[in-house]
PDB file of C-alpha atoms in Angstrom:
ATOM      1  CA  MET C   1     -17.578  23.428   7.309  1.00 46.00           C
ATOM      2  CA  VAL C   2     -19.316  20.349   5.838  1.00 43.00           C
ATOM      3  CA  ILE C   3     -19.010  17.281   8.020  1.00 46.00           C
ATOM      4  CA  THR C   4     -19.294  13.873   6.412  1.00 46.00           C
ATOM      5  CA  SER C   5     -20.454  11.185   8.799  1.00 46.00           C
ATOM      6  CA  GLY C   6     -19.778   8.101   6.728  1.00 45.00           C
ATOM      7  CA  ALA C   7     -19.409   6.481   3.338  1.00 43.00           C
ATOM      8  CA  THR C   8     -22.087   4.435   1.624  1.00 43.00           C
ATOM      9  CA  THR C   9     -21.051   0.975   0.530  1.00 45.00           C
ATOM     10  CA  THR C  10     -21.818   0.563  -3.132  1.00 44.00           C
ATOM     11  CA  GLY C  11     -21.712  -2.209  -5.654  1.00 47.00           C
ATOM     12  CA  ALA C  12     -20.373  -2.050  -9.185  1.00 52.00           C
ATOM     13  CA  ALA C  13     -23.634  -0.494 -10.359  1.00 65.00           C
ATOM     14  CA  GLY C  14     -23.484   2.234  -7.722  1.00 75.00           C
ATOM     15  CA  PRO C  15     -25.856   2.943  -4.834  1.00 80.00           C
ATOM     16  CA  SER C  16     -29.590   2.503  -5.250  1.00 89.00           C
ATOM     17  CA  ARG C  17     -32.026   5.371  -4.756  1.00 89.00           C
ATOM     18  CA  ARG C  18     -33.010   3.867  -1.381  1.00 89.00           C
ATOM     19  CA  GLU C  19     -29.368   3.794  -0.272  1.00 89.00           C
ATOM     20  CA  LEU C  20     -28.894   7.396  -1.400  1.00 89.00           C
ATOM     21  CA  ASN C  21     -32.001   8.486   0.486  1.00 91.00           C
ATOM     22  CA  LYS C  22     -30.855   6.726   3.652  1.00 93.00           C
ATOM     23  CA  ALA C  23     -27.404   8.298   3.388  1.00 89.00           C
ATOM     24  CA  ALA C  24     -28.954  11.734   2.878  1.00 94.00           C
ATOM     25  CA  THR C  25     -31.207  11.311   5.920  1.00 96.00           C
ATOM     26  CA  ARG C  26     -28.309  10.157   8.074  1.00 93.00           C
ATOM     27  CA  GLN C  27     -26.248  13.120   6.915  1.00 91.00           C
ATOM     28  CA  ALA C  28     -29.113  15.529   7.636  1.00 95.00           C
ATOM     29  CA  ILE C  29     -29.353  14.195  11.191  1.00 96.00           C
ATOM     30  CA  THR C  30     -25.646  14.566  11.926  1.00 92.00           C
ATOM     31  CA  ASP C  31     -25.537  18.010  10.321  1.00 91.00           C
ATOM     32  CA  ALA C  32     -28.503  19.107  12.461  1.00 95.00           C
ATOM     33  CA  ALA C  33     -26.899  17.709  15.628  1.00 93.00           C
ATOM     34  CA  LEU C  34     -23.664  19.532  14.955  1.00 89.00           C
ATOM     35  CA  ALA C  35     -25.439  22.793  14.137  1.00 90.00           C
ATOM     36  CA  LEU C  36     -27.383  22.605  17.406  1.00 92.00           C
ATOM     37  CA  LEU C  37     -24.217  21.814  19.317  1.00 89.00           C
ATOM     38  CA  ARG C  38     -22.511  24.869  17.874  1.00 85.00           C
ATOM     39  CA  SER C  39     -25.441  27.223  18.441  1.00 88.00           C
ATOM     40  CA  ARG C  40     -26.779  26.031  21.784  1.00 88.00           C
ATOM     41  CA  GLY C  41     -23.874  24.227  23.393  1.00 84.00           C
ATOM     42  CA  PRO C  42     -23.664  20.746  24.973  1.00 84.00           C
ATOM     43  CA  GLY C  43     -26.654  19.358  26.844  1.00 84.00           C
ATOM     44  CA  SER C  44     -29.081  22.023  25.663  1.00 90.00           C
ATOM     45  CA  PHE C  45     -30.957  20.157  22.922  1.00 94.00           C
ATOM     46  CA  THR C  46     -32.887  16.915  22.592  1.00 96.00           C
ATOM     47  CA  VAL C  47     -33.616  14.212  20.059  1.00 97.00           C
ATOM     48  CA  GLU C  48     -36.802  16.107  19.205  1.00 97.00           C
ATOM     49  CA  ASP C  49     -34.774  19.253  18.503  1.00 97.00           C
ATOM     50  CA  ILE C  50     -32.466  17.366  16.167  1.00 97.00           C
ATOM     51  CA  ALA C  51     -35.387  15.717  14.387  1.00 98.00           C
ATOM     52  CA  ASP C  52     -37.148  19.058  13.887  1.00 97.00           C
ATOM     53  CA  ALA C  53     -33.972  20.669  12.557  1.00 97.00           C
ATOM     54  CA  ALA C  54     -33.395  17.753  10.172  1.00 97.00           C
ATOM     55  CA  GLY C  55     -37.007  17.786   8.976  1.00 97.00           C
ATOM     56  CA  ILE C  56     -37.758  14.235  10.108  1.00 97.00           C
ATOM     57  CA  SER C  57     -39.857  12.513  12.766  1.00 97.00           C
ATOM     58  CA  ARG C  58     -38.595  11.368  16.147  1.00 96.00           C
ATOM     59  CA  ARG C  59     -39.254   7.787  15.036  1.00 96.00           C
ATOM     60  CA  THR C  60     -37.081   8.252  11.959  1.00 97.00           C
ATOM     61  CA  PHE C  61     -34.264   9.584  14.128  1.00 98.00           C
ATOM     62  CA  PHE C  62     -34.261   6.363  16.142  1.00 97.00           C
ATOM     63  CA  ASN C  63     -34.058   4.332  12.944  1.00 97.00           C
ATOM     64  CA  TYR C  64     -30.538   5.745  12.585  1.00 96.00           C
ATOM     65  CA  PHE C  65     -29.265   6.615  16.059  1.00 95.00           C
ATOM     66  CA  SER C  66     -30.018   5.557  19.616  1.00 92.00           C
ATOM     67  CA  SER C  67     -29.382   8.948  21.238  1.00 91.00           C
ATOM     68  CA  THR C  68     -28.083  12.482  20.746  1.00 92.00           C
ATOM     69  CA  ASP C  69     -24.660  11.189  21.824  1.00 88.00           C
ATOM     70  CA  ALA C  70     -24.695   8.554  19.089  1.00 89.00           C
ATOM     71  CA  ALA C  71     -25.624  11.149  16.470  1.00 91.00           C
ATOM     72  CA  LEU C  72     -22.790  13.419  17.580  1.00 89.00           C
ATOM     73  CA  ALA C  73     -20.281  10.577  17.769  1.00 86.00           C
ATOM     74  CA  SER C  74     -21.078   9.625  14.173  1.00 87.00           C
ATOM     75  CA  ILE C  75     -19.531  12.936  13.082  1.00 84.00           C
ATOM     76  CA  THR C  76     -16.096  11.334  13.402  1.00 83.00           C
ATOM     77  CA  HIS C  77     -17.024   8.124  11.633  1.00 82.00           C
ATOM     78  CA  GLY C  78     -16.489   9.478   8.135  1.00 78.00           C
ATOM     79  CA  PHE C  79     -12.785   9.939   8.825  1.00 83.00           C
ATOM     80  CA  LEU C  80     -12.462   6.448  10.239  1.00 83.00           C
ATOM     81  CA  ASP C  81     -14.445   4.876   7.396  1.00 83.00           C
ATOM     82  CA  ASN C  82     -12.140   6.571   4.868  1.00 84.00           C
ATOM     83  CA  ALA C  83      -9.059   5.341   6.741  1.00 87.00           C
ATOM     84  CA  ILE C  84     -10.437   1.789   6.965  1.00 87.00           C
ATOM     85  CA  GLN C  85     -11.177   1.825   3.230  1.00 88.00           C
ATOM     86  CA  GLN C  86      -7.582   2.846   2.518  1.00 89.00           C
ATOM     87  CA  PHE C  87      -6.341   0.180   4.933  1.00 88.00           C
ATOM     88  CA  ARG C  88      -8.191  -2.547   3.056  1.00 87.00           C
ATOM     89  CA  LEU C  89      -6.468  -1.476  -0.172  1.00 89.00           C
ATOM     90  CA  ARG C  90      -3.041  -2.266   1.285  1.00 90.00           C
ATOM     91  CA  PRO C  91      -1.244  -5.569   0.415  1.00 89.00           C
ATOM     92  CA  ALA C  92      -2.534  -8.463   2.515  1.00 83.00           C
ATOM     93  CA  ASP C  93       0.995  -9.514   3.530  1.00 84.00           C
ATOM     94  CA  GLU C  94       1.984  -6.034   4.737  1.00 86.00           C
ATOM     95  CA  PRO C  95       2.429  -5.612   8.522  1.00 83.00           C
ATOM     96  CA  VAL C  96      -0.771  -4.301  10.087  1.00 81.00           C
ATOM     97  CA  LEU C  97       0.764  -1.171  11.601  1.00 82.00           C
ATOM     98  CA  GLN C  98       2.610  -0.327   8.389  1.00 85.00           C
ATOM     99  CA  SER C  99      -0.715  -0.574   6.567  1.00 86.00           C
ATOM    100  CA  ALA C 100      -2.324   1.693   9.170  1.00 85.00           C
ATOM    101  CA  GLN C 101       0.333   4.351   8.683  1.00 84.00           C
ATOM    102  CA  ALA C 102       0.066   4.106   4.893  1.00 87.00           C
ATOM    103  CA  ALA C 103      -3.726   4.429   5.128  1.00 87.00           C
ATOM    104  CA  LEU C 104      -3.397   7.669   7.053  1.00 86.00           C
ATOM    105  CA  MET C 105      -0.827   8.997   4.591  1.00 87.00           C
ATOM    106  CA  ALA C 106      -3.219   8.209   1.720  1.00 87.00           C
ATOM    107  CA  LEU C 107      -5.712  10.699   3.181  1.00 84.00           C
ATOM    108  CA  ALA C 108      -3.752  13.555   1.666  1.00 77.00           C
ATOM    109  CA  ASP C 109      -6.292  16.319   2.254  1.00 84.00           C
ATOM    110  CA  PRO C 110      -5.849  17.642   5.818  1.00 82.00           C
ATOM    111  CA  MET C 111      -9.564  18.483   5.912  1.00 84.00           C
ATOM    112  CA  THR C 112     -10.316  14.756   6.145  1.00 86.00           C
ATOM    113  CA  VAL C 113      -9.434  14.923   9.842  1.00 88.00           C
ATOM    114  CA  ALA C 114     -11.775  17.881  10.466  1.00 88.00           C
ATOM    115  CA  PRO C 115     -14.693  15.832  11.897  1.00 84.00           C
ATOM    116  CA  LEU C 116     -12.375  13.972  14.262  1.00 85.00           C
ATOM    117  CA  ALA C 117     -10.695  17.214  15.318  1.00 90.00           C
ATOM    118  CA  GLU C 118     -13.900  19.168  15.843  1.00 86.00           C
ATOM    119  CA  LEU C 119     -15.606  16.586  18.033  1.00 83.00           C
ATOM    120  CA  PHE C 120     -12.432  16.112  20.080  1.00 86.00           C
ATOM    121  CA  THR C 121     -12.170  19.880  20.558  1.00 86.00           C
ATOM    122  CA  LEU C 122     -15.778  20.098  21.706  1.00 81.00           C
ATOM    123  CA  THR C 123     -15.380  17.220  24.158  1.00 80.00           C
ATOM    124  CA  GLN C 124     -12.385  18.943  25.757  1.00 80.00           C
ATOM    125  CA  GLN C 125     -14.439  22.071  26.322  1.00 72.00           C
ATOM    126  CA  SER C 126     -17.334  20.370  28.104  1.00 77.00           C
ATOM    127  CA  ALA C 127     -17.675  17.405  30.441  1.00 76.00           C
ATOM    128  CA  LEU C 128     -21.200  16.941  29.067  1.00 75.00           C
ATOM    129  CA  MET C 129     -19.668  15.738  25.805  1.00 79.00           C
ATOM    130  CA  SER C 130     -17.789  12.830  27.393  1.00 78.00           C
ATOM    131  CA  HIS C 131     -20.438  10.313  26.272  1.00 78.00           C
ATOM    132  CA  SER C 132     -20.082  11.427  22.655  1.00 77.00           C
ATOM    133  CA  GLU C 133     -16.321  11.051  22.836  1.00 79.00           C
ATOM    134  CA  LEU C 134     -16.657   7.587  24.373  1.00 81.00           C
ATOM    135  CA  GLU C 135     -19.136   6.568  21.670  1.00 79.00           C
ATOM    136  CA  ALA C 136     -16.729   7.681  18.944  1.00 81.00           C
ATOM    137  CA  TRP C 137     -13.726   5.856  20.403  1.00 85.00           C
ATOM    138  CA  GLU C 138     -15.735   2.663  20.951  1.00 86.00           C
ATOM    139  CA  HIS C 139     -16.745   2.772  17.299  1.00 84.00           C
ATOM    140  CA  CYS C 140     -13.100   3.235  16.311  1.00 84.00           C
ATOM    141  CA  THR C 141     -11.967   0.313  18.470  1.00 88.00           C
ATOM    142  CA  GLU C 142     -14.551  -2.109  17.063  1.00 90.00           C
ATOM    143  CA  GLN C 143     -13.707  -1.096  13.493  1.00 86.00           C
ATOM    144  CA  ILE C 144      -9.988  -1.649  14.071  1.00 86.00           C
ATOM    145  CA  ILE C 145     -10.650  -5.040  15.691  1.00 89.00           C
ATOM    146  CA  ALA C 146     -12.753  -6.090  12.702  1.00 88.00           C
ATOM    147  CA  VAL C 147     -10.094  -5.043  10.191  1.00 85.00           C
ATOM    148  CA  ALA C 148      -7.261  -6.612  12.203  1.00 83.00           C
ATOM    149  CA  ARG C 149      -9.107  -9.925  12.215  1.00 85.00           C
ATOM    150  CA  GLU C 150      -9.237  -9.794   8.424  1.00 82.00           C
ATOM    151  CA  ARG C 151      -5.469  -9.414   8.235  1.00 80.00           C
ATOM    152  CA  VAL C 152      -4.099 -11.840  10.847  1.00 77.00           C
ATOM    153  CA  ALA C 153      -4.024 -15.638  10.890  1.00 70.00           C
ATOM    154  CA  ASP C 154      -7.097 -17.470  12.124  1.00 71.00           C
ATOM    155  CA  ASP C 155      -5.179 -18.968  15.038  1.00 72.00           C
ATOM    156  CA  VAL C 156      -3.966 -15.610  16.422  1.00 75.00           C
ATOM    157  CA  ASP C 157      -5.047 -15.131  20.019  1.00 84.00           C
ATOM    158  CA  GLU C 158      -7.933 -12.731  20.672  1.00 87.00           C
ATOM    159  CA  LEU C 159      -5.723 -10.929  23.173  1.00 91.00           C
ATOM    160  CA  TYR C 160      -3.346  -9.990  20.351  1.00 86.00           C
ATOM    161  CA  VAL C 161      -6.126  -8.490  18.236  1.00 87.00           C
ATOM    162  CA  ARG C 162      -7.646  -6.498  21.087  1.00 90.00           C
ATOM    163  CA  ALA C 163      -4.277  -5.341  22.422  1.00 91.00           C
ATOM    164  CA  LEU C 164      -3.359  -4.158  18.924  1.00 88.00           C
ATOM    165  CA  ALA C 165      -6.621  -2.229  18.576  1.00 89.00           C
ATOM    166  CA  GLY C 166      -6.165  -0.715  22.025  1.00 91.00           C
ATOM    167  CA  ALA C 167      -2.620   0.385  21.198  1.00 92.00           C
ATOM    168  CA  VAL C 168      -3.726   2.015  17.941  1.00 89.00           C
ATOM    169  CA  ILE C 169      -6.523   3.879  19.748  1.00 89.00           C
ATOM    170  CA  SER C 170      -4.137   5.025  22.487  1.00 92.00           C
ATOM    171  CA  CYS C 171      -1.717   6.399  19.904  1.00 92.00           C
ATOM    172  CA  GLY C 172      -4.577   8.164  18.135  1.00 90.00           C
ATOM    173  CA  LYS C 173      -5.681   9.767  21.395  1.00 90.00           C
ATOM    174  CA  ALA C 174      -2.113  10.795  22.172  1.00 94.00           C
ATOM    175  CA  ALA C 175      -1.811  12.501  18.780  1.00 94.00           C
ATOM    176  CA  LEU C 176      -5.081  14.365  19.369  1.00 93.00           C
ATOM    177  CA  GLU C 177      -4.055  15.445  22.860  1.00 94.00           C
ATOM    178  CA  VAL C 178      -0.686  16.773  21.660  1.00 96.00           C
ATOM    179  CA  TRP C 179      -2.407  18.568  18.794  1.00 96.00           C
ATOM    180  CA  PHE C 180      -5.000  20.124  21.109  1.00 95.00           C
ATOM    181  CA  THR C 181      -2.284  21.278  23.507  1.00 95.00           C
ATOM    182  CA  ARG C 182      -0.519  23.016  20.629  1.00 96.00           C
ATOM    183  CA  ARG C 183      -3.489  24.298  18.662  1.00 95.00           C
ATOM    184  CA  GLY C 184      -6.518  24.459  20.931  1.00 92.00           C
ATOM    185  CA  ALA C 185      -9.737  24.931  18.954  1.00 88.00           C
ATOM    186  CA  ASP C 186      -7.889  25.949  15.769  1.00 94.00           C
ATOM    187  CA  LEU C 187      -9.471  24.076  12.835  1.00 93.00           C
ATOM    188  CA  SER C 188      -7.565  25.872  10.090  1.00 94.00           C
ATOM    189  CA  ALA C 189      -6.031  23.893   7.231  1.00 93.00           C
ATOM    190  CA  GLY C 190      -2.553  24.280   8.727  1.00 94.00           C
ATOM    191  CA  SER C 191      -3.695  23.031  12.115  1.00 96.00           C
ATOM    192  CA  LEU C 192      -5.479  20.035  10.591  1.00 94.00           C
ATOM    193  CA  ALA C 193      -2.382  19.218   8.528  1.00 94.00           C
ATOM    194  CA  GLU C 194      -0.399  19.104  11.755  1.00 95.00           C
ATOM    195  CA  LEU C 195      -2.942  16.754  13.330  1.00 94.00           C
ATOM    196  CA  ARG C 196      -2.801  14.442  10.327  1.00 91.00           C
ATOM    197  CA  GLN C 197       0.975  14.290  10.590  1.00 93.00           C
ATOM    198  CA  LEU C 198       0.848  13.610  14.327  1.00 94.00           C
ATOM    199  CA  LEU C 199      -1.472  10.662  13.673  1.00 91.00           C
ATOM    200  CA  ILE C 200       0.964   9.304  11.074  1.00 90.00           C
ATOM    201  CA  ASP C 201       3.914   9.792  13.415  1.00 92.00           C
ATOM    202  CA  ALA C 202       2.099   8.071  16.273  1.00 92.00           C
ATOM    203  CA  MET C 203       1.482   4.995  14.087  1.00 89.00           C
ATOM    204  CA  ALA C 204       5.179   5.032  13.132  1.00 89.00           C
ATOM    205  CA  LEU C 205       6.181   5.038  16.793  1.00 91.00           C
ATOM    206  CA  LEU C 206       3.903   2.111  17.515  1.00 88.00           C
ATOM    207  CA  GLY C 207       5.152   0.210  14.484  1.00 85.00           C
ATOM    208  CA  SER C 208       8.769   0.625  15.568  1.00 86.00           C
ATOM    209  CA  GLY C 209       8.033  -0.549  19.086  1.00 87.00           C
ATOM    210  CA  PHE C 210       9.015   2.868  20.463  1.00 84.00           C
ATOM    211  CA  THR C 211      12.664   1.930  19.980  1.00 78.00           C
ATOM    212  CA  ALA C 212      15.427   4.438  20.645  1.00 57.00           C
ATOM    213  CA  GLY C 213      15.874   6.826  17.754  1.00 55.00           C
ATOM    214  CA  SER C 214      12.436   6.125  16.329  1.00 55.00           C
ATOM    215  CA  ARG C 215      10.854   9.274  17.754  1.00 57.00           C
ATOM    216  CA  PRO C 216       9.812  11.605  14.883  1.00 59.00           C
ATOM    217  CA  ALA C 217      11.459  15.010  14.863  1.00 55.00           C
ATOM    218  CA  PRO C 218       9.213  17.844  16.135  1.00 53.00           C
ATOM    219  CA  ARG C 219       7.399  19.604  13.305  1.00 53.00           C
ATOM    220  CA  SER C 220       6.806  23.309  13.162  1.00 45.00           C
ATOM    221  CA  ALA C 221       3.386  24.726  12.341  1.00 42.00           C
ATOM    222  CA  ALA C 222       4.759  26.040   9.061  1.00 40.00           C
ATOM    223  CA  SER C 223       6.110  22.686   7.944  1.00 44.00           C
ATOM    224  CA  ALA C 224       2.918  20.913   9.002  1.00 42.00           C
ATOM    225  CA  SER C 225       0.770  23.245   6.940  1.00 41.00           C
ATOM    226  CA  VAL C 226       2.522  22.293   3.724  1.00 38.00           C
ATOM    227  CA  SER C 227       2.750  18.548   4.324  1.00 41.00           C
ATOM    228  CA  SER C 228       1.041  16.440   1.690  1.00 38.00           C
TER     229      SER C 228
END
């Protein structure tokens, strides 16, 4: 499985060679970290091991990440960056939570949630991975706060923005926990389609204020696997 750790911001002329090289190095680091995690297990490799596997120096590693945890957490960032990009394409006057749900729906390929799902699965299997999970969720929270600030009025209280981001993150975690309870470490296309739908449904619940009758109907594994 190929894990994409993030998207490169480009101008109209496209990315420069330097930007492409930096993106390739970053990708090599995250790929090496994930490969070591799979082969050796949590807590059994170092920054030096990742650097050697990626074909770079230890110094170069620290130009991109502060620790092994940060490198592993970045595995989920590609999914979030894609979702944020879709969010920014939504109409400026659309309610924030409606835009969030639409952004998730726009990620039609269930495999887009694979990085998020894999890291979550690994963190559930080992307490040593808790720092990586925390790093990933902190990144998610800060990204959501930044995007929410772009969409709300300048005079909106900071509490509103941070409470909104916290609620979105909590719903995302809830969707992942329900998915993991149902599917365990299953990363098949059908399982990932179910996770994507759970994330969409969680945003719908939040957007409706969890009012009576707003709870999405349970979805079977078969129906989830064919959702678009």
